[in-house]
Amino acid sequence: MTSGPKAAAAPRATGAPAATAAHDGHRHVHRADKDALAKRLNRIEGQVRGIAGMIADDRYCIDVLTQVAAVQSALDALALQLLEQHLHGCVQHAVHSGDGDRAIDEALAVIRKFAR
């Protein structure tokens, strides 16, 4: 993490798409939802730091793996929350605007990434 008032923005994950046609400059996540998502992410970040500490302390592998599973579950819940908001907001708007097929295809593509 960088220090100082002008910390650099986090880079996009490798392979992450740039803005798509669905990104029309409007805010897509409401303030209350952003706050809830930020709290979830802070908890997940704490869990990940805890796992790093467990590894540094040579904790029992099964205990570490149990915590990894908990983080995966927390990330899945976060993704589901974001997906629900996207479907009820962005996709619904696209359908009403006549751009539903593209928005649905985009949503299905990201849903497939979570299929195991």
mmCIF file with all atom_site columns, C-alpha atoms in Angstrom:
data_model
loop_
_atom_site.group_PDB
_atom_site.id
_atom_site.type_symbol
_atom_site.label_atom_id
_atom_site.label_alt_id
_atom_site.label_comp_id
_atom_site.label_asym_id
_atom_site.label_entity_id
_atom_site.label_seq_id
_atom_site.pdbx_PDB_ins_code
_atom_site.Cartn_x
_atom_site.Cartn_y
_atom_site.Cartn_z
_atom_site.occupancy
_atom_site.B_iso_or_equiv
_atom_site.pdbx_formal_charge
_atom_site.auth_seq_id
_atom_site.auth_comp_id
_atom_site.auth_asym_id
_atom_site.auth_atom_id
_atom_site.pdbx_PDB_model_num
ATOM 1   C CA . MET A 1 1   ? 0.000   0.000   0.000   1.00 0.00 ? 1   MET A CA 1
ATOM 2   C CA . THR A 1 2   ? 1.348   3.429   -0.871  1.00 0.00 ? 2   THR A CA 1
ATOM 3   C CA . SER A 1 3   ? 1.509   6.226   1.604   1.00 0.00 ? 3   SER A CA 1
ATOM 4   C CA . GLY A 1 4   ? 0.841   9.891   1.132   1.00 0.00 ? 4   GLY A CA 1
ATOM 5   C CA . PRO A 1 5   ? -2.123  11.861  -0.082  1.00 0.00 ? 5   PRO A CA 1
ATOM 6   C CA . LYS A 1 6   ? -1.884  10.731  -3.703  1.00 0.00 ? 6   LYS A CA 1
ATOM 7   C CA . ALA A 1 7   ? -1.934  6.948   -3.612  1.00 0.00 ? 7   ALA A CA 1
ATOM 8   C CA . ALA A 1 8   ? -2.063  5.342   -7.031  1.00 0.00 ? 8   ALA A CA 1
ATOM 9   C CA . ALA A 1 9   ? -5.260  3.705   -8.166  1.00 0.00 ? 9   ALA A CA 1
ATOM 10  C CA . ALA A 1 10  ? -5.290  -0.070  -7.987  1.00 0.00 ? 10  ALA A CA 1
ATOM 11  C CA . PRO A 1 11  ? -4.488  -1.646  -11.341 1.00 0.00 ? 11  PRO A CA 1
ATOM 12  C CA . ARG A 1 12  ? -7.082  -3.737  -13.137 1.00 0.00 ? 12  ARG A CA 1
ATOM 13  C CA . ALA A 1 13  ? -6.745  -7.465  -12.756 1.00 0.00 ? 13  ALA A CA 1
ATOM 14  C CA . THR A 1 14  ? -5.095  -9.148  -15.709 1.00 0.00 ? 14  THR A CA 1
ATOM 15  C CA . GLY A 1 15  ? -7.703  -9.886  -18.317 1.00 0.00 ? 15  GLY A CA 1
ATOM 16  C CA . ALA A 1 16  ? -10.250 -7.561  -16.726 1.00 0.00 ? 16  ALA A CA 1
ATOM 17  C CA . PRO A 1 17  ? -12.195 -5.734  -19.411 1.00 0.00 ? 17  PRO A CA 1
ATOM 18  C CA . ALA A 1 18  ? -12.122 -2.008  -19.766 1.00 0.00 ? 18  ALA A CA 1
ATOM 19  C CA . ALA A 1 19  ? -15.446 -0.197  -19.721 1.00 0.00 ? 19  ALA A CA 1
ATOM 20  C CA . THR A 1 20  ? -18.144 -1.878  -21.802 1.00 0.00 ? 20  THR A CA 1
ATOM 21  C CA . ALA A 1 21  ? -21.114 -0.397  -23.584 1.00 0.00 ? 21  ALA A CA 1
ATOM 22  C CA . ALA A 1 22  ? -23.171 -0.903  -20.414 1.00 0.00 ? 22  ALA A CA 1
ATOM 23  C CA . HIS A 1 23  ? -21.008 1.638   -18.615 1.00 0.00 ? 23  HIS A CA 1
ATOM 24  C CA . ASP A 1 24  ? -22.698 4.857   -19.563 1.00 0.00 ? 24  ASP A CA 1
ATOM 25  C CA . GLY A 1 25  ? -21.097 7.117   -16.976 1.00 0.00 ? 25  GLY A CA 1
ATOM 26  C CA . HIS A 1 26  ? -23.905 6.690   -14.442 1.00 0.00 ? 26  HIS A CA 1
ATOM 27  C CA . ARG A 1 27  ? -23.258 5.453   -10.957 1.00 0.00 ? 27  ARG A CA 1
ATOM 28  C CA . HIS A 1 28  ? -24.310 1.822   -10.934 1.00 0.00 ? 28  HIS A CA 1
ATOM 29  C CA . VAL A 1 29  ? -24.027 1.035   -7.225  1.00 0.00 ? 29  VAL A CA 1
ATOM 30  C CA . HIS A 1 30  ? -26.059 3.137   -4.807  1.00 0.00 ? 30  HIS A CA 1
ATOM 31  C CA . ARG A 1 31  ? -24.373 4.754   -1.817  1.00 0.00 ? 31  ARG A CA 1
ATOM 32  C CA . ALA A 1 32  ? -25.939 2.477   0.807   1.00 0.00 ? 32  ALA A CA 1
ATOM 33  C CA . ASP A 1 33  ? -24.964 -0.546  -1.265  1.00 0.00 ? 33  ASP A CA 1
ATOM 34  C CA . LYS A 1 34  ? -21.404 0.766   -1.622  1.00 0.00 ? 34  LYS A CA 1
ATOM 35  C CA . ASP A 1 35  ? -21.144 1.121   2.139   1.00 0.00 ? 35  ASP A CA 1
ATOM 36  C CA . ALA A 1 36  ? -22.369 -2.445  2.683   1.00 0.00 ? 36  ALA A CA 1
ATOM 37  C CA . LEU A 1 37  ? -20.000 -3.767  0.016   1.00 0.00 ? 37  LEU A CA 1
ATOM 38  C CA . ALA A 1 38  ? -17.091 -1.840  1.551   1.00 0.00 ? 38  ALA A CA 1
ATOM 39  C CA . LYS A 1 39  ? -17.829 -3.396  4.960   1.00 0.00 ? 39  LYS A CA 1
ATOM 40  C CA . ARG A 1 40  ? -17.899 -6.877  3.426   1.00 0.00 ? 40  ARG A CA 1
ATOM 41  C CA . LEU A 1 41  ? -14.623 -6.235  1.618   1.00 0.00 ? 41  LEU A CA 1
ATOM 42  C CA . ASN A 1 42  ? -12.991 -4.947  4.803   1.00 0.00 ? 42  ASN A CA 1
ATOM 43  C CA . ARG A 1 43  ? -14.013 -8.151  6.611   1.00 0.00 ? 43  ARG A CA 1
ATOM 44  C CA . ILE A 1 44  ? -12.684 -10.271 3.754   1.00 0.00 ? 44  ILE A CA 1
ATOM 45  C CA . GLU A 1 45  ? -9.435  -8.312  3.747   1.00 0.00 ? 45  GLU A CA 1
ATOM 46  C CA . GLY A 1 46  ? -9.093  -8.979  7.478   1.00 0.00 ? 46  GLY A CA 1
ATOM 47  C CA . GLN A 1 47  ? -9.719  -12.675 6.907   1.00 0.00 ? 47  GLN A CA 1
ATOM 48  C CA . VAL A 1 48  ? -7.003  -12.796 4.232   1.00 0.00 ? 48  VAL A CA 1
ATOM 49  C CA . ARG A 1 49  ? -4.544  -11.029 6.541   1.00 0.00 ? 49  ARG A CA 1
ATOM 50  C CA . GLY A 1 50  ? -5.475  -13.571 9.213   1.00 0.00 ? 50  GLY A CA 1
ATOM 51  C CA . ILE A 1 51  ? -4.647  -16.411 6.834   1.00 0.00 ? 51  ILE A CA 1
ATOM 52  C CA . ALA A 1 52  ? -1.259  -14.830 6.124   1.00 0.00 ? 52  ALA A CA 1
ATOM 53  C CA . GLY A 1 53  ? -0.649  -14.685 9.872   1.00 0.00 ? 53  GLY A CA 1
ATOM 54  C CA . MET A 1 54  ? -1.670  -18.290 10.291  1.00 0.00 ? 54  MET A CA 1
ATOM 55  C CA . ILE A 1 55  ? 0.814   -19.357 7.624   1.00 0.00 ? 55  ILE A CA 1
ATOM 56  C CA . ALA A 1 56  ? 3.560   -17.216 9.189   1.00 0.00 ? 56  ALA A CA 1
ATOM 57  C CA . ASP A 1 57  ? 2.802   -18.854 12.559  1.00 0.00 ? 57  ASP A CA 1
ATOM 58  C CA . ASP A 1 58  ? 2.979   -22.364 11.037  1.00 0.00 ? 58  ASP A CA 1
ATOM 59  C CA . ARG A 1 59  ? -0.612  -23.125 11.982  1.00 0.00 ? 59  ARG A CA 1
ATOM 60  C CA . TYR A 1 60  ? -2.153  -26.507 11.221  1.00 0.00 ? 60  TYR A CA 1
ATOM 61  C CA . CYS A 1 61  ? -2.891  -26.853 7.492   1.00 0.00 ? 61  CYS A CA 1
ATOM 62  C CA . ILE A 1 62  ? -6.514  -27.859 7.994   1.00 0.00 ? 62  ILE A CA 1
ATOM 63  C CA . ASP A 1 63  ? -7.147  -24.718 10.070  1.00 0.00 ? 63  ASP A CA 1
ATOM 64  C CA . VAL A 1 64  ? -5.631  -22.561 7.307   1.00 0.00 ? 64  VAL A CA 1
ATOM 65  C CA . LEU A 1 65  ? -7.641  -24.354 4.623   1.00 0.00 ? 65  LEU A CA 1
ATOM 66  C CA . THR A 1 66  ? -10.807 -23.863 6.654   1.00 0.00 ? 66  THR A CA 1
ATOM 67  C CA . GLN A 1 67  ? -10.161 -20.129 6.672   1.00 0.00 ? 67  GLN A CA 1
ATOM 68  C CA . VAL A 1 68  ? -9.432  -20.139 2.930   1.00 0.00 ? 68  VAL A CA 1
ATOM 69  C CA . ALA A 1 69  ? -12.811 -21.798 2.377   1.00 0.00 ? 69  ALA A CA 1
ATOM 70  C CA . ALA A 1 70  ? -14.444 -19.107 4.524   1.00 0.00 ? 70  ALA A CA 1
ATOM 71  C CA . VAL A 1 71  ? -12.860 -16.371 2.392   1.00 0.00 ? 71  VAL A CA 1
ATOM 72  C CA . GLN A 1 72  ? -14.007 -18.086 -0.802  1.00 0.00 ? 72  GLN A CA 1
ATOM 73  C CA . SER A 1 73  ? -17.526 -18.265 0.596   1.00 0.00 ? 73  SER A CA 1
ATOM 74  C CA . ALA A 1 74  ? -17.423 -14.592 1.580   1.00 0.00 ? 74  ALA A CA 1
ATOM 75  C CA . LEU A 1 75  ? -16.238 -13.615 -1.919  1.00 0.00 ? 75  LEU A CA 1
ATOM 76  C CA . ASP A 1 76  ? -19.011 -15.707 -3.470  1.00 0.00 ? 76  ASP A CA 1
ATOM 77  C CA . ALA A 1 77  ? -21.579 -13.908 -1.300  1.00 0.00 ? 77  ALA A CA 1
ATOM 78  C CA . LEU A 1 78  ? -20.125 -10.553 -2.341  1.00 0.00 ? 78  LEU A CA 1
ATOM 79  C CA . ALA A 1 79  ? -20.280 -11.549 -6.012  1.00 0.00 ? 79  ALA A CA 1
ATOM 80  C CA . LEU A 1 80  ? -23.892 -12.674 -5.639  1.00 0.00 ? 80  LEU A CA 1
ATOM 81  C CA . GLN A 1 81  ? -24.819 -9.371  -4.007  1.00 0.00 ? 81  GLN A CA 1
ATOM 82  C CA . LEU A 1 82  ? -23.182 -7.449  -6.868  1.00 0.00 ? 82  LEU A CA 1
ATOM 83  C CA . LEU A 1 83  ? -24.860 -9.661  -9.456  1.00 0.00 ? 83  LEU A CA 1
ATOM 84  C CA . GLU A 1 84  ? -28.288 -9.143  -7.892  1.00 0.00 ? 84  GLU A CA 1
ATOM 85  C CA . GLN A 1 85  ? -27.785 -5.382  -7.919  1.00 0.00 ? 85  GLN A CA 1
ATOM 86  C CA . HIS A 1 86  ? -26.595 -5.507  -11.532 1.00 0.00 ? 86  HIS A CA 1
ATOM 87  C CA . LEU A 1 87  ? -29.571 -7.571  -12.678 1.00 0.00 ? 87  LEU A CA 1
ATOM 88  C CA . HIS A 1 88  ? -32.122 -5.407  -10.874 1.00 0.00 ? 88  HIS A CA 1
ATOM 89  C CA . GLY A 1 89  ? -30.466 -2.166  -11.951 1.00 0.00 ? 89  GLY A CA 1
ATOM 90  C CA . CYS A 1 90  ? -28.291 -2.188  -15.055 1.00 0.00 ? 90  CYS A CA 1
ATOM 91  C CA . VAL A 1 91  ? -29.831 -5.161  -16.854 1.00 0.00 ? 91  VAL A CA 1
ATOM 92  C CA . GLN A 1 92  ? -33.373 -4.106  -16.069 1.00 0.00 ? 92  GLN A CA 1
ATOM 93  C CA . HIS A 1 93  ? -32.601 -0.614  -17.411 1.00 0.00 ? 93  HIS A CA 1
ATOM 94  C CA . ALA A 1 94  ? -31.005 -2.093  -20.552 1.00 0.00 ? 94  ALA A CA 1
ATOM 95  C CA . VAL A 1 95  ? -34.068 -4.273  -21.192 1.00 0.00 ? 95  VAL A CA 1
ATOM 96  C CA . HIS A 1 96  ? -36.367 -1.257  -20.908 1.00 0.00 ? 96  HIS A CA 1
ATOM 97  C CA . SER A 1 97  ? -34.022 0.721   -23.190 1.00 0.00 ? 97  SER A CA 1
ATOM 98  C CA . GLY A 1 98  ? -34.030 -1.939  -25.909 1.00 0.00 ? 98  GLY A CA 1
ATOM 99  C CA . ASP A 1 99  ? -30.501 -3.155  -25.205 1.00 0.00 ? 99  ASP A CA 1
ATOM 100 C CA . GLY A 1 100 ? -31.547 -6.186  -23.182 1.00 0.00 ? 100 GLY A CA 1
ATOM 101 C CA . ASP A 1 101 ? -29.998 -8.901  -25.326 1.00 0.00 ? 101 ASP A CA 1
ATOM 102 C CA . ARG A 1 102 ? -26.505 -7.426  -24.975 1.00 0.00 ? 102 ARG A CA 1
ATOM 103 C CA . ALA A 1 103 ? -26.914 -6.868  -21.234 1.00 0.00 ? 103 ALA A CA 1
ATOM 104 C CA . ILE A 1 104 ? -28.217 -10.391 -20.681 1.00 0.00 ? 104 ILE A CA 1
ATOM 105 C CA . ASP A 1 105 ? -25.352 -11.876 -22.723 1.00 0.00 ? 105 ASP A CA 1
ATOM 106 C CA . GLU A 1 106 ? -22.864 -9.845  -20.681 1.00 0.00 ? 106 GLU A CA 1
ATOM 107 C CA . ALA A 1 107 ? -24.450 -11.011 -17.409 1.00 0.00 ? 107 ALA A CA 1
ATOM 108 C CA . LEU A 1 108 ? -24.440 -14.641 -18.559 1.00 0.00 ? 108 LEU A CA 1
ATOM 109 C CA . ALA A 1 109 ? -20.766 -14.395 -19.506 1.00 0.00 ? 109 ALA A CA 1
ATOM 110 C CA . VAL A 1 110 ? -19.839 -13.269 -16.005 1.00 0.00 ? 110 VAL A CA 1
ATOM 111 C CA . ILE A 1 111 ? -22.152 -15.844 -14.387 1.00 0.00 ? 111 ILE A CA 1
ATOM 112 C CA . ARG A 1 112 ? -20.345 -18.579 -16.324 1.00 0.00 ? 112 ARG A CA 1
ATOM 113 C CA . LYS A 1 113 ? -17.092 -17.497 -14.689 1.00 0.00 ? 113 LYS A CA 1
ATOM 114 C CA . PHE A 1 114 ? -18.585 -18.449 -11.316 1.00 0.00 ? 114 PHE A CA 1
ATOM 115 C CA . ALA A 1 115 ? -19.964 -21.817 -12.444 1.00 0.00 ? 115 ALA A CA 1
ATOM 116 C CA . ARG A 1 116 ? -17.887 -24.636 -10.977 1.00 0.00 ? 116 ARG A CA 1
#
